[in-house]
Amino acid sequence: MTEIINKTLNLQELLVYIQIIKFTESTYIWIGDGNASFDNLNLSLPVKQFSDGTGEQVLSSELINDNNSDDFGQRLSSRLSKEYKKQILLSYNCQSLIPEFQLLLEKELINLLN
């Protein structure tokens, strides 16, 4: 079953648009501002255990990066993949690099995913 969530948030006086498409085995998340761009795409996958016995790991890769942004999108997709134990495709297209903004955004995103 597929679920689509569209949400507009006002975080620290910045409008942020979020689109989430939840599939059975994966979730696609687009986060952007008024520019409606698609400048990057990150993929994160949970893996069970490595042969050395270490616990669950997340493999992460940046598939597209046209704006040379910081790695917030990749870090966020990795954390979400580990938390929800599924493949996460995430495109983060906001200009704000303020840590407080990113923390608020992550909390709102987790609320939407639950």
mmCIF file of C-alpha atoms in Angstrom:
data_model
loop_
_atom_site.group_PDB
_atom_site.id
_atom_site.type_symbol
_atom_site.label_atom_id
_atom_site.label_comp_id
_atom_site.label_asym_id
_atom_site.label_seq_id
_atom_site.Cartn_x
_atom_site.Cartn_y
_atom_site.Cartn_z
ATOM 1 C CA MET A 1 0.000 0.000 0.000
ATOM 2 C CA THR A 2 1.259 3.470 -0.877
ATOM 3 C CA GLU A 3 0.651 6.542 1.274
ATOM 4 C CA ILE A 4 1.349 10.111 0.116
ATOM 5 C CA ILE A 5 1.801 12.959 2.590
ATOM 6 C CA ASN A 6 2.110 16.627 1.567
ATOM 7 C CA LYS A 7 2.825 19.199 4.254
ATOM 8 C CA THR A 8 3.823 22.862 4.427
ATOM 9 C CA LEU A 9 5.667 23.969 7.556
ATOM 10 C CA ASN A 10 6.646 27.401 8.830
ATOM 11 C CA LEU A 11 9.968 26.855 10.603
ATOM 12 C CA GLN A 12 11.813 29.897 11.927
ATOM 13 C CA GLU A 13 9.861 32.087 9.488
ATOM 14 C CA LEU A 14 10.859 29.933 6.519
ATOM 15 C CA LEU A 15 8.269 28.030 4.504
ATOM 16 C CA VAL A 16 9.282 24.418 3.992
ATOM 17 C CA TYR A 17 7.430 22.002 1.738
ATOM 18 C CA ILE A 18 7.564 18.267 2.374
ATOM 19 C CA GLN A 19 6.330 15.411 0.232
ATOM 20 C CA ILE A 20 6.541 11.862 1.563
ATOM 21 C CA ILE A 21 5.660 8.750 -0.406
ATOM 22 C CA LYS A 22 5.594 5.694 1.830
ATOM 23 C CA PHE A 23 5.904 2.283 0.210
ATOM 24 C CA THR A 24 6.006 -1.086 1.981
ATOM 25 C CA GLU A 25 9.794 -1.487 1.812
ATOM 26 C CA SER A 26 10.932 2.103 1.268
ATOM 27 C CA THR A 27 10.086 5.773 1.732
ATOM 28 C CA TYR A 28 10.764 8.715 -0.593
ATOM 29 C CA ILE A 29 11.042 12.178 0.991
ATOM 30 C CA TRP A 30 11.374 15.514 -0.792
ATOM 31 C CA ILE A 31 12.074 18.609 1.324
ATOM 32 C CA GLY A 32 12.330 22.042 -0.247
ATOM 33 C CA ASP A 33 11.680 25.747 -0.061
ATOM 34 C CA GLY A 34 9.860 28.003 -2.516
ATOM 35 C CA ASN A 35 12.325 27.215 -5.322
ATOM 36 C CA ALA A 36 10.863 23.709 -5.786
ATOM 37 C CA SER A 37 14.254 22.397 -6.882
ATOM 38 C CA PHE A 38 15.616 18.858 -6.989
ATOM 39 C CA ASP A 39 19.322 19.446 -6.447
ATOM 40 C CA ASN A 40 20.271 16.268 -4.627
ATOM 41 C CA LEU A 41 19.162 12.756 -3.810
ATOM 42 C CA ASN A 42 20.451 10.526 -1.025
ATOM 43 C CA LEU A 43 19.884 6.805 -0.641
ATOM 44 C CA SER A 44 20.254 4.943 2.659
ATOM 45 C CA LEU A 45 19.773 1.209 3.195
ATOM 46 C CA PRO A 46 19.769 -0.749 6.442
ATOM 47 C CA VAL A 47 21.808 -3.958 6.410
ATOM 48 C CA LYS A 48 21.411 -6.701 8.993
ATOM 49 C CA GLN A 49 24.860 -7.777 10.186
ATOM 50 C CA PHE A 50 28.312 -7.912 8.758
ATOM 51 C CA SER A 51 30.383 -11.083 8.931
ATOM 52 C CA ASP A 52 32.444 -9.651 11.790
ATOM 53 C CA GLY A 53 29.318 -9.678 13.972
ATOM 54 C CA THR A 54 28.845 -5.943 14.276
ATOM 55 C CA GLY A 55 25.289 -4.739 14.749
ATOM 56 C CA GLU A 56 22.914 -3.292 12.219
ATOM 57 C CA GLN A 57 24.533 -0.804 9.869
ATOM 58 C CA VAL A 58 23.257 1.707 7.336
ATOM 59 C CA LEU A 59 24.814 2.088 3.909
ATOM 60 C CA SER A 60 24.402 5.547 2.457
ATOM 61 C CA SER A 61 25.173 7.163 -0.876
ATOM 62 C CA GLU A 62 24.638 10.541 -2.460
ATOM 63 C CA LEU A 63 23.152 9.828 -5.895
ATOM 64 C CA ILE A 64 22.746 13.428 -7.073
ATOM 65 C CA ASN A 65 24.398 16.614 -5.758
ATOM 66 C CA ASP A 66 24.065 19.650 -7.999
ATOM 67 C CA ASN A 67 24.348 22.318 -5.316
ATOM 68 C CA ASN A 68 27.380 21.126 -3.331
ATOM 69 C CA SER A 69 25.371 21.497 -0.134
ATOM 70 C CA ASP A 70 26.448 20.219 3.228
ATOM 71 C CA ASP A 71 25.720 16.590 4.004
ATOM 72 C CA PHE A 72 22.606 17.190 6.135
ATOM 73 C CA GLY A 73 20.388 15.293 3.678
ATOM 74 C CA GLN A 74 22.684 12.282 3.726
ATOM 75 C CA ARG A 75 22.937 12.276 7.530
ATOM 76 C CA LEU A 76 19.163 12.620 7.832
ATOM 77 C CA SER A 77 18.445 9.788 5.385
ATOM 78 C CA SER A 78 20.879 7.540 7.291
ATOM 79 C CA ARG A 79 19.245 8.265 10.648
ATOM 80 C CA LEU A 80 15.760 7.660 9.233
ATOM 81 C CA SER A 81 16.838 4.423 7.556
ATOM 82 C CA LYS A 82 18.275 3.155 10.825
ATOM 83 C CA GLU A 83 15.207 4.239 12.813
ATOM 84 C CA TYR A 84 12.562 2.823 10.457
ATOM 85 C CA LYS A 85 14.618 -0.128 9.144
ATOM 86 C CA LYS A 86 13.795 0.577 5.516
ATOM 87 C CA GLN A 87 15.277 2.122 2.407
ATOM 88 C CA ILE A 88 15.093 5.917 2.442
ATOM 89 C CA LEU A 89 15.414 8.123 -0.631
ATOM 90 C CA LEU A 90 15.692 11.735 0.502
ATOM 91 C CA SER A 91 16.094 14.970 -1.434
ATOM 92 C CA TYR A 92 16.909 17.996 0.778
ATOM 93 C CA ASN A 93 16.635 21.297 -1.092
ATOM 94 C CA CYS A 94 16.530 24.044 1.555
ATOM 95 C CA GLN A 95 19.061 26.853 1.644
ATOM 96 C CA SER A 96 19.106 27.120 5.441
ATOM 97 C CA LEU A 97 22.104 25.463 7.076
ATOM 98 C CA ILE A 98 21.205 26.704 10.572
ATOM 99 C CA PRO A 99 21.497 23.732 12.981
ATOM 100 C CA GLU A 100 18.380 24.786 14.936
ATOM 101 C CA PHE A 101 16.357 24.859 11.716
ATOM 102 C CA GLN A 102 17.605 21.411 10.742
ATOM 103 C CA LEU A 103 16.769 20.027 14.196
ATOM 104 C CA LEU A 104 13.210 21.410 14.043
ATOM 105 C CA LEU A 105 12.805 20.041 10.529
ATOM 106 C CA GLU A 106 13.967 16.581 11.589
ATOM 107 C CA LYS A 107 11.505 16.517 14.516
ATOM 108 C CA GLU A 108 8.617 17.551 12.258
ATOM 109 C CA LEU A 109 9.617 14.944 9.690
ATOM 110 C CA ILE A 110 9.654 12.176 12.308
ATOM 111 C CA ASN A 111 6.174 13.267 13.442
ATOM 112 C CA LEU A 112 4.936 12.969 9.859
ATOM 113 C CA LEU A 113 6.494 9.531 9.400
ATOM 114 C CA ASN A 114 4.925 8.081 12.564
#
